[in-house]
Amino acid sequence: MSPAQFEPSQFGAVIAGARDGDARAVKALFRELQPRLLRFLSAQDSTAADDLAADVWVAVAAGIGRFDGEWPEFRAWVFAIARNRLADHRRTAVRRRTDVVDVSTFDDVANGDQTDNEALEKISGLRAAALITSMLTVEQSEVLLLRVLGDLDVDQVASIVRRSPNWVRVTQHRAVKTLAKRLGPKIVVMH
Amino acid sequence: MTIPPLSPEEAERLISAIGAEHTEHVAGLNAVLAALRSPGDGSELGGAEAALSAFTTAAAPSIVRASSPLTRPSIHKLLTARTLATIGVLTLVSAGAAAAAGGLPMPFAPSRPSASATTEVIESTDDETEATEVTETTVTELPTTAPTQEPTTSVEPSSTQDVGAAPAEPVIADVSVTESTEGIGPDVNGPAKFGLCTAFAAQSKHDANDTADDDATAAASDDAVPFQSLSDAAAAAGQTVEEFCADAVPGGSVQTPDGSKHSDDSEGSDDSDKSTSAGDDHGDSDASDSASEAGHGGDREKSNHGHTDASEKAAHPASQRHS
């Protein structure tokens, strides 16, 4: 996946601008990564995705001066922050025991059994992420979302989830097989 | 409908979106993964301004940190140079003010008024009253200068204005010069007693042998302040000078009438030697008070009432010598 907001060769200038607080550079990074972050976070915790994404950007802004790498490493860094923030939020939620959630929140969650053509034609990025999460285990969905949304390779995902690359390959293979079986063939998605 | 099993390589192609477009049997999965990769819509791009402000806030301290390693040494150098320059200017101005006031020791003070010259003026006056008047004239100015130690009374105005708050050392040095016009002489009860007695005896012999000399010179020698002090001390003790000098022993010890030796406070003598011109001021006052305690120099005692605290401190004024 190549960034839509800037070319990979421009990443050095973009990251340098973001370090200096340049609005154009920050917005380019934001437009490229924010939708993927929101999809990754909302697929695992739809209620706190926006707040968690905001926390991720604050952490990125605070640590971008120390970042050293290219665009793939930057993506891996940002999604690692997102995963850590999500883990922190889950620990806090467990201590709180209950979360007050509006009923309308569940209207946007895809039904895993709804796999007809009409439903998939309307699917959005958020809904696709939620669909994957509803069909897979937590580990499978996390690996698959990191690989697709973060455009990360096996080694990067293994580093983020603190597992071996082979475990990541096995998990993603099982996830793909499960999704292929559940979603079925000959489905054309219209955006 | 059965779906053929996906190989790991085919799963990798689906995930990586490489060559998976023609896998019709997984079209549904391919469509979901494509939706995941789709660009974000407007609802997913909220909060851009908050992120920008976070970057801007984080960037401001980083700019300061980046510039601080470059600027700190320069600032330190500038501060050091300015501090050294200020100290140098203050030192030069203070030294100039002190030199102008005549408070610097030789060779920095080319024209310091010597106390002996002033003493000679007092000594050369035969009339005791006249000498007292000179002393009174000198000392009556002291309460206006010495207790307050105002720098504007004796330091040049230009130096004071340059420095701002001028140091008090030059003023004190100037005051000491003013006070040193009062001739006191060594303490006749201290370590100088033997020397005084020896000199007095030599002078008496000289006067007896050479009666044809100038009477004025002899009178001046007799009226010398040390000899006057010696004779006054002897008179106070109810003795003649010869009797008073009978117990004088060289080496700083004085034989008391009961035969015991009184050792002088060597530490006090050291202090008097080390004392600065300011210290000499107090030494003069103490010596004069000591002389007044010996029953002589009542006029001096009267005129030195501005230094009552100094007289109270003069518990052992013999250690304060006047050069």
Coordinates of C-alpha atoms in Angstrom, one line a residue:
Chain A
M1 CA 0.0 0.0 0.0
S2 CA 1.4 3.3 -1.0
P3 CA 0.3 6.5 0.9
A4 CA -2.3 8.4 -1.0
Q5 CA -1.4 11.7 0.6
F6 CA 2.2 11.7 -0.3
E7 CA 4.7 9.5 -2.2
P8 CA 7.0 7.3 -0.1
S9 CA 10.0 9.3 -1.4
Q10 CA 8.4 12.4 0.2
F11 CA 8.1 10.8 3.6
G12 CA 11.3 12.3 4.9
A13 CA 10.1 15.8 4.1
V14 CA 6.7 15.0 5.6
I15 CA 8.0 13.7 8.8
A16 CA 10.4 16.6 9.1
G17 CA 7.6 19.0 8.6
A18 CA 5.5 17.2 11.2
R19 CA 8.3 17.5 13.7
D20 CA 8.3 21.2 13.2
G21 CA 4.5 21.4 13.5
D22 CA 3.9 22.1 9.8
A23 CA 0.2 21.9 9.2
R24 CA 0.4 20.4 5.7
A25 CA 2.7 17.6 6.8
V26 CA 0.6 16.8 9.9
K27 CA -2.6 16.7 7.9
A28 CA -1.0 14.5 5.2
L29 CA 0.0 12.0 7.9
F30 CA -3.4 12.3 9.6
R31 CA -5.4 11.8 6.4
E32 CA -3.4 8.7 5.6
L33 CA -3.4 7.0 8.9
Q34 CA -6.5 8.2 10.8
P35 CA -9.1 6.2 8.9
R36 CA -7.0 3.0 9.3
L37 CA -6.5 3.8 13.0
L38 CA -10.2 4.3 13.5
R39 CA -11.1 1.1 11.7
F40 CA -8.5 -0.9 13.7
L41 CA -9.6 0.6 17.0
S42 CA -13.4 0.6 16.4
A43 CA -13.2 -3.1 15.3
Q44 CA -12.0 -4.0 18.7
D45 CA -13.7 -1.3 20.8
S46 CA -16.2 0.8 19.0
T47 CA -17.1 3.0 22.0
A48 CA -13.6 4.3 22.7
A49 CA -12.1 4.4 19.2
D50 CA -12.2 8.1 18.7
D51 CA -10.7 8.8 22.1
L52 CA -8.1 6.2 21.6
A53 CA -7.2 7.5 18.2
A54 CA -6.8 11.0 19.7
D55 CA -4.5 9.6 22.4
V56 CA -2.5 7.9 19.7
W57 CA -1.9 11.1 17.8
V58 CA -0.9 12.9 21.0
A59 CA 1.6 10.2 21.6
V60 CA 2.8 10.3 18.1
A61 CA 3.2 14.1 18.3
A62 CA 5.2 13.7 21.6
G63 CA 7.5 11.1 20.2
I64 CA 7.9 12.0 16.6
G65 CA 11.1 13.9 17.4
R66 CA 12.7 10.7 18.5
F67 CA 11.4 8.6 15.6
D68 CA 13.9 7.4 13.1
G69 CA 12.8 5.4 10.1
E70 CA 10.8 5.3 6.9
W71 CA 7.2 5.1 6.1
P72 CA 6.8 1.3 6.8
E73 CA 8.5 1.8 10.2
F74 CA 6.3 4.8 10.9
R75 CA 3.2 2.8 10.3
A76 CA 4.3 0.0 12.5
W77 CA 5.2 2.5 15.2
V78 CA 1.8 4.2 15.0
F79 CA -0.1 0.9 15.1
A80 CA 2.0 -0.3 18.0
I81 CA 1.0 2.8 19.9
A82 CA -2.6 2.2 19.0
R83 CA -2.5 -1.4 20.2
N84 CA -0.9 -0.4 23.5
R85 CA -3.5 2.3 24.1
L86 CA -6.2 -0.2 23.4
A87 CA -4.7 -2.7 25.8
D88 CA -4.5 0.0 28.5
H89 CA -8.1 0.9 27.8
R90 CA -9.2 -2.7 28.1
R91 CA -7.5 -3.0 31.5
T92 CA -9.1 0.1 32.7
A93 CA -12.5 -1.1 31.4
V94 CA -12.1 -4.4 33.2
R95 CA -11.5 -2.5 36.4
R96 CA -14.5 -0.3 35.8
R97 CA -16.6 -3.4 35.2
T98 CA -19.3 -1.6 33.2
D99 CA -19.4 0.7 30.3
V100 CA -22.4 2.8 29.5
V101 CA -23.0 2.4 25.8
D102 CA -25.7 4.0 23.7
V103 CA -28.0 1.5 22.0
S104 CA -27.5 3.2 18.6
T105 CA -23.8 2.1 18.8
F106 CA -24.8 -1.4 17.9
D107 CA -26.7 -0.4 14.7
D108 CA -23.4 0.1 12.9
V109 CA -22.0 -3.3 13.9
A110 CA -22.2 -5.7 11.0
N111 CA -24.1 -8.9 11.3
G112 CA -21.7 -11.7 10.6
D113 CA -24.5 -13.7 8.9
Q114 CA -25.4 -10.9 6.6
T115 CA -23.3 -11.7 3.6
D116 CA -25.6 -11.0 0.7
N117 CA -24.6 -8.8 -2.2
E118 CA -26.7 -5.8 -1.1
A119 CA -25.1 -5.7 2.3
L120 CA -21.6 -5.9 1.0
E121 CA -22.1 -3.3 -1.6
K122 CA -22.8 -0.8 1.2
I123 CA -19.9 -1.9 3.3
S124 CA -17.5 0.7 4.4
G125 CA -14.2 0.5 5.9
L126 CA -15.5 0.6 9.5
R127 CA -18.1 -2.0 8.7
A128 CA -15.6 -4.2 7.0
A129 CA -13.4 -4.1 10.1
A130 CA -16.3 -4.8 12.3
L131 CA -17.4 -7.7 10.1
I132 CA -13.9 -9.3 10.3
T133 CA -13.9 -8.9 14.0
S134 CA -17.3 -10.5 14.4
M135 CA -16.2 -13.5 12.3
L136 CA -12.8 -14.2 13.8
T137 CA -11.2 -14.7 17.1
V138 CA -9.5 -11.7 18.8
E139 CA -6.1 -12.9 17.9
Q140 CA -7.0 -13.7 14.3
S141 CA -8.8 -10.4 13.7
E142 CA -6.0 -8.4 15.3
V143 CA -3.4 -10.0 13.1
L144 CA -5.4 -9.6 10.0
L145 CA -6.3 -6.0 10.7
L146 CA -2.7 -5.1 11.5
R147 CA -1.5 -6.7 8.3
V148 CA -4.2 -5.1 6.1
L149 CA -4.9 -1.8 7.8
G150 CA -1.3 -1.1 8.8
D151 CA 0.1 -2.6 5.7
L152 CA 2.6 -4.4 7.9
D153 CA 4.6 -7.5 7.0
V154 CA 4.7 -10.6 9.1
D155 CA 7.7 -9.6 11.1
Q156 CA 6.4 -6.2 12.0
V157 CA 3.1 -7.8 13.2
A158 CA 5.0 -10.4 15.1
S159 CA 7.0 -7.7 16.8
I160 CA 3.8 -5.7 17.7
V161 CA 1.9 -8.7 19.1
R162 CA 5.0 -10.1 20.7
R163 CA 4.7 -13.5 18.9
S164 CA 6.8 -15.4 16.5
P165 CA 6.5 -14.7 12.7
N166 CA 5.5 -18.3 12.2
W167 CA 2.7 -17.9 14.7
V168 CA 1.5 -14.8 12.8
R169 CA 1.6 -16.7 9.5
V170 CA -0.4 -19.6 10.9
T171 CA -2.9 -17.2 12.5
Q172 CA -3.5 -15.1 9.4
H173 CA -3.9 -18.3 7.3
R174 CA -6.6 -19.5 9.6
A175 CA -8.2 -16.1 9.6
V176 CA -8.3 -16.0 5.8
K177 CA -9.7 -19.5 5.5
T178 CA -12.4 -18.6 8.0
L179 CA -13.4 -15.5 6.3
A180 CA -13.4 -17.1 2.8
K181 CA -15.7 -19.8 4.0
R182 CA -18.0 -17.4 5.7
L183 CA -18.2 -14.7 3.1
G184 CA -18.5 -17.0 0.1
P185 CA -17.6 -16.6 -3.6
K186 CA -18.6 -14.3 -6.4
I187 CA -19.4 -11.3 -4.3
V188 CA -18.7 -7.9 -6.0
V189 CA -18.3 -5.0 -3.6
M190 CA -19.2 -1.6 -5.0
H191 CA -17.6 1.4 -3.3
Chain B
M1 CA -20.8 -24.8 -2.9
T2 CA -17.4 -25.9 -1.7
I3 CA -14.6 -23.5 -1.6
P4 CA -11.2 -25.0 -2.4
P5 CA -8.8 -24.7 0.5
L6 CA -6.6 -21.7 0.5
S7 CA -2.9 -22.2 0.7
P8 CA -0.7 -20.0 2.9
E9 CA 0.7 -18.4 -0.2
E10 CA -2.8 -17.6 -1.5
A11 CA -3.7 -16.1 1.8
E12 CA -0.6 -14.0 1.7
R13 CA -1.6 -12.7 -1.7
L14 CA -5.1 -11.9 -0.5
I15 CA -3.7 -10.0 2.5
S16 CA -1.1 -8.2 0.5
A17 CA -3.6 -7.5 -2.4
I18 CA -1.1 -8.9 -4.8
G19 CA -2.6 -11.1 -7.6
A20 CA -5.8 -11.8 -5.7
E21 CA -8.1 -10.1 -8.1
H22 CA -8.8 -13.2 -10.1
T23 CA -9.5 -15.5 -7.1
E24 CA -13.3 -15.6 -7.7
H25 CA -13.9 -18.2 -5.1
V26 CA -12.8 -15.7 -2.4
A27 CA -14.4 -12.7 -4.0
G28 CA -16.3 -11.9 -0.8
L29 CA -13.2 -12.0 1.3
N30 CA -11.4 -9.9 -1.3
A31 CA -14.2 -7.3 -1.3
V32 CA -14.0 -7.0 2.5
L33 CA -10.3 -6.6 2.5
A34 CA -10.6 -4.0 -0.2
A35 CA -13.1 -2.1 1.9
L36 CA -10.6 -2.1 4.7
R37 CA -8.0 -0.5 2.5
S38 CA -10.4 2.1 1.1
P39 CA -9.6 5.8 1.7
G40 CA -11.3 7.3 4.6
D41 CA -14.5 9.3 4.3
G42 CA -15.3 12.6 6.0
S43 CA -16.6 10.9 9.1
E44 CA -13.3 9.3 9.7
L45 CA -11.2 12.4 9.4
G46 CA -12.5 14.3 12.3
G47 CA -10.1 15.5 14.9
A48 CA -7.4 16.8 12.5
E49 CA -7.2 20.1 14.2
A50 CA -6.7 18.5 17.6
A51 CA -3.9 16.4 16.1
L52 CA -2.4 19.5 14.6
S53 CA -2.5 21.4 17.8
A54 CA -0.8 18.4 19.5
F55 CA 2.0 18.5 16.9
T56 CA 2.3 22.2 17.2
T57 CA 2.5 22.0 21.0
A58 CA 5.0 19.2 20.9
A59 CA 7.1 21.0 18.2
A60 CA 7.6 24.2 20.2
P61 CA 9.7 22.7 23.1
S62 CA 11.6 20.6 20.5
I63 CA 12.6 23.8 18.7
V64 CA 13.8 25.3 22.0
R65 CA 15.7 22.1 22.8
A66 CA 17.3 22.1 19.4
S67 CA 18.5 25.7 19.8
S68 CA 19.6 25.5 23.4
P69 CA 22.8 23.5 22.9
L70 CA 23.9 26.1 20.4
T71 CA 23.0 29.2 22.4
R72 CA 24.0 28.1 25.9
P73 CA 27.7 28.2 25.4
S74 CA 27.4 31.6 23.7
I75 CA 25.3 32.9 26.6
H76 CA 27.8 31.6 29.1
K77 CA 30.6 33.2 27.2
L78 CA 28.8 36.5 27.0
L79 CA 28.0 36.3 30.7
T80 CA 31.5 35.4 31.6
A81 CA 32.9 38.2 29.5
R82 CA 30.5 40.7 30.9
T83 CA 31.1 39.6 34.4
L84 CA 34.9 39.9 34.0
A85 CA 34.5 43.3 32.4
T86 CA 32.3 44.5 35.1
I87 CA 34.6 43.3 37.8
G88 CA 37.5 44.9 36.0
V89 CA 35.8 48.2 35.7
L90 CA 34.7 48.2 39.3
T91 CA 38.2 47.3 40.4
L92 CA 39.7 50.1 38.3
V93 CA 37.2 52.6 39.5
S94 CA 37.6 51.6 43.1
A95 CA 41.4 51.8 42.8
G96 CA 41.1 55.1 41.1
A97 CA 38.9 56.5 43.8
A98 CA 41.1 55.1 46.5
A99 CA 44.2 56.6 44.8
A100 CA 42.4 59.9 44.4
A101 CA 41.6 59.8 48.1
G102 CA 45.1 58.9 49.0
G103 CA 44.1 55.6 50.6
L104 CA 46.4 53.3 48.6
P105 CA 49.7 52.2 50.0
M106 CA 52.9 53.1 48.2
P107 CA 53.7 53.0 45.3
F108 CA 50.1 53.5 44.3
A109 CA 49.6 56.6 46.4
P110 CA 52.2 59.1 45.3
S111 CA 51.2 61.9 47.7
R112 CA 49.8 60.3 50.9
P113 CA 49.9 62.8 53.7
S114 CA 52.0 61.3 56.5
A115 CA 50.9 61.3 60.0
S116 CA 54.3 62.2 61.3
A117 CA 54.3 65.4 59.4
T118 CA 51.0 66.3 61.0
T119 CA 52.3 65.3 64.3
E120 CA 55.3 67.5 63.8
V121 CA 53.0 70.4 63.3
I122 CA 51.3 69.7 66.6
E123 CA 54.6 68.9 68.3
S124 CA 56.2 72.1 67.1
T125 CA 53.7 74.2 68.9
D126 CA 55.0 75.2 72.3
D127 CA 51.7 76.2 73.6
E128 CA 49.6 73.3 74.8
T129 CA 46.4 75.2 74.2
E130 CA 47.3 75.9 70.6
A131 CA 48.0 72.3 70.0
T132 CA 44.7 71.4 71.5
E133 CA 42.9 73.8 69.3
V134 CA 44.5 72.1 66.3
T135 CA 43.4 68.8 67.5
E136 CA 39.9 70.0 68.2
T137 CA 39.6 71.5 64.8
T138 CA 40.6 68.2 63.3
V139 CA 38.4 66.1 65.4
T140 CA 35.3 68.2 65.3
E141 CA 35.0 67.2 61.7
L142 CA 35.1 63.6 62.5
P143 CA 31.5 63.1 63.8
T144 CA 30.3 64.3 60.4
T145 CA 32.4 61.9 58.4
A146 CA 33.5 58.9 60.4
P147 CA 30.2 57.7 62.0
T148 CA 28.2 58.0 58.8
Q149 CA 31.0 57.2 56.4
E150 CA 29.3 58.9 53.6
P151 CA 31.3 58.6 50.4
T152 CA 30.4 61.9 49.0
T153 CA 32.3 63.9 51.6
S154 CA 35.7 62.7 50.6
V155 CA 35.6 60.8 47.3
E156 CA 35.5 62.6 44.0
P157 CA 32.0 62.9 42.7
S158 CA 32.9 61.6 39.3
S159 CA 34.1 58.3 40.7
T160 CA 31.1 57.9 42.8
Q161 CA 28.8 58.5 39.9
D162 CA 30.5 56.0 37.7
V163 CA 30.4 53.3 40.2
G164 CA 26.9 53.9 41.5
A165 CA 27.2 52.6 45.1
A166 CA 30.8 53.5 45.8
P167 CA 32.7 51.2 48.1
A168 CA 33.3 52.5 51.6
E169 CA 37.0 51.5 51.7
P170 CA 38.3 54.7 50.1
V171 CA 36.3 56.8 52.5
I172 CA 37.6 55.0 55.5
A173 CA 41.1 55.4 54.2
D174 CA 40.5 59.1 53.8
V175 CA 39.1 59.4 57.3
S176 CA 42.1 57.6 58.7
V177 CA 44.3 60.2 57.1
T178 CA 42.3 62.9 58.7
E179 CA 42.4 61.3 62.1
S180 CA 46.1 60.5 61.8
T181 CA 46.9 64.2 62.2
E182 CA 46.4 63.7 66.0
G183 CA 49.8 62.7 67.5
I184 CA 49.5 60.3 70.4
G185 CA 52.8 58.5 70.7
P186 CA 53.4 54.9 71.9
D187 CA 51.9 53.6 75.0
V188 CA 54.1 54.2 77.9
N189 CA 52.8 51.2 79.8
G190 CA 53.3 48.8 76.9
P191 CA 56.3 47.2 75.3
A192 CA 57.5 50.6 74.2
K193 CA 58.2 51.6 77.7
F194 CA 61.8 50.5 77.7
G195 CA 62.6 52.2 74.5
L196 CA 60.9 55.4 75.6
C197 CA 62.8 55.4 78.9
T198 CA 66.1 54.8 77.1
A199 CA 65.4 57.6 74.7
F200 CA 64.3 59.9 77.5
A201 CA 67.5 59.1 79.4
A202 CA 69.6 59.7 76.3
Q203 CA 67.8 63.0 75.7
S204 CA 68.4 64.1 79.3
K205 CA 72.1 63.3 79.0
H206 CA 72.2 65.1 75.7
D207 CA 70.5 68.2 77.2
A208 CA 72.8 68.2 80.2
N209 CA 76.0 67.8 78.2
D210 CA 75.1 70.2 75.4
T211 CA 73.5 73.2 77.1
A212 CA 74.7 75.5 74.4
D213 CA 72.5 74.0 71.8
D214 CA 69.6 75.6 70.5
D215 CA 67.0 76.0 73.2
A216 CA 64.2 75.7 70.7
T217 CA 65.4 72.2 69.7
A218 CA 65.7 71.1 73.2
A219 CA 62.3 72.4 74.1
A220 CA 60.8 70.7 71.1
S221 CA 62.4 67.4 72.2
D222 CA 61.1 67.8 75.7
D223 CA 57.6 68.6 74.4
A224 CA 57.6 65.6 72.1
V225 CA 54.4 63.6 72.6
P226 CA 56.1 60.4 73.6
F227 CA 58.1 62.1 76.3
Q228 CA 55.1 64.0 77.4
S229 CA 53.2 60.8 77.7
L230 CA 56.1 59.2 79.6
S231 CA 56.3 62.1 82.1
D232 CA 52.6 62.2 82.5
A233 CA 52.4 58.5 83.2
A234 CA 55.2 58.9 85.7
A235 CA 53.4 61.8 87.3
A236 CA 50.2 59.8 87.4
A237 CA 52.0 57.0 89.2
G238 CA 53.4 59.5 91.7
Q239 CA 57.0 58.9 90.5
T240 CA 59.6 60.7 88.6
V241 CA 60.5 59.5 85.1
E242 CA 63.6 57.8 86.4
E243 CA 61.7 56.0 89.0
F244 CA 59.0 55.2 86.5
C245 CA 61.6 53.8 84.2
A246 CA 63.3 51.8 86.8
D247 CA 61.2 48.7 86.2
A248 CA 61.4 48.9 82.4
V249 CA 62.7 45.7 80.9
P250 CA 63.6 45.2 77.3
G251 CA 61.7 42.6 75.3
G252 CA 58.2 43.7 75.8
S253 CA 57.8 42.8 79.4
V254 CA 57.3 45.2 82.1
Q255 CA 58.2 44.5 85.6
T256 CA 55.4 45.4 87.9
P257 CA 56.2 46.9 91.3
D258 CA 55.5 43.6 93.0
G259 CA 58.2 41.9 91.0
S260 CA 56.1 39.9 88.6
K261 CA 56.3 40.3 84.9
H262 CA 53.4 41.4 82.8
S263 CA 53.5 39.9 79.4
D264 CA 52.0 41.9 76.6
D265 CA 49.3 40.5 74.5
S266 CA 51.3 39.5 71.4
E267 CA 48.1 38.6 69.6
G268 CA 46.9 42.1 69.9
S269 CA 50.1 43.4 68.7
D270 CA 49.9 41.3 65.7
D271 CA 46.5 42.5 65.0
S272 CA 47.7 46.1 65.2
D273 CA 50.4 45.3 62.8
K274 CA 48.1 43.7 60.4
S275 CA 45.4 46.3 60.8
T276 CA 44.4 48.3 57.8
S277 CA 44.1 52.0 57.8
A278 CA 40.5 51.6 59.0
G279 CA 41.9 49.6 61.9
D280 CA 44.4 52.3 62.6
D281 CA 41.6 54.7 63.1
H282 CA 40.3 52.8 66.0
G283 CA 43.8 52.3 67.2
D284 CA 44.3 56.0 67.3
S285 CA 41.1 56.5 69.2
D286 CA 42.0 53.7 71.6
A287 CA 45.4 55.1 72.2
S288 CA 44.1 58.5 72.9
D289 CA 41.6 57.1 75.3
S290 CA 44.4 55.2 76.9
A291 CA 46.3 58.4 77.3
S292 CA 43.3 60.0 78.8
E293 CA 42.9 57.1 81.2
A294 CA 46.5 57.8 82.3
G295 CA 45.4 61.2 83.4
H296 CA 46.8 63.1 80.5
G297 CA 45.3 64.7 77.4
G298 CA 42.0 65.7 78.9
D299 CA 41.4 67.9 76.0
R300 CA 41.9 65.0 73.7
E301 CA 39.6 63.0 75.8
K302 CA 37.0 65.7 75.5
S303 CA 37.5 66.0 71.8
N304 CA 37.2 62.3 71.2
H305 CA 33.8 61.9 72.7
G306 CA 32.5 61.1 69.3
H307 CA 34.1 57.7 69.7
T308 CA 32.7 56.7 73.0
D309 CA 32.1 53.1 71.8
A310 CA 35.7 52.9 70.7
S311 CA 36.9 54.1 74.1
E312 CA 34.7 51.5 75.7
K313 CA 36.3 48.8 73.7
A314 CA 39.8 50.0 74.6
A315 CA 40.3 47.4 77.3
H316 CA 43.9 47.0 76.3
P317 CA 44.9 49.8 74.1
A318 CA 48.6 49.1 74.3
S319 CA 48.3 46.7 71.4
Q320 CA 47.3 49.6 69.2
R321 CA 50.3 51.4 68.1
H322 CA 50.4 54.5 66.0
S323 CA 53.0 54.4 63.3

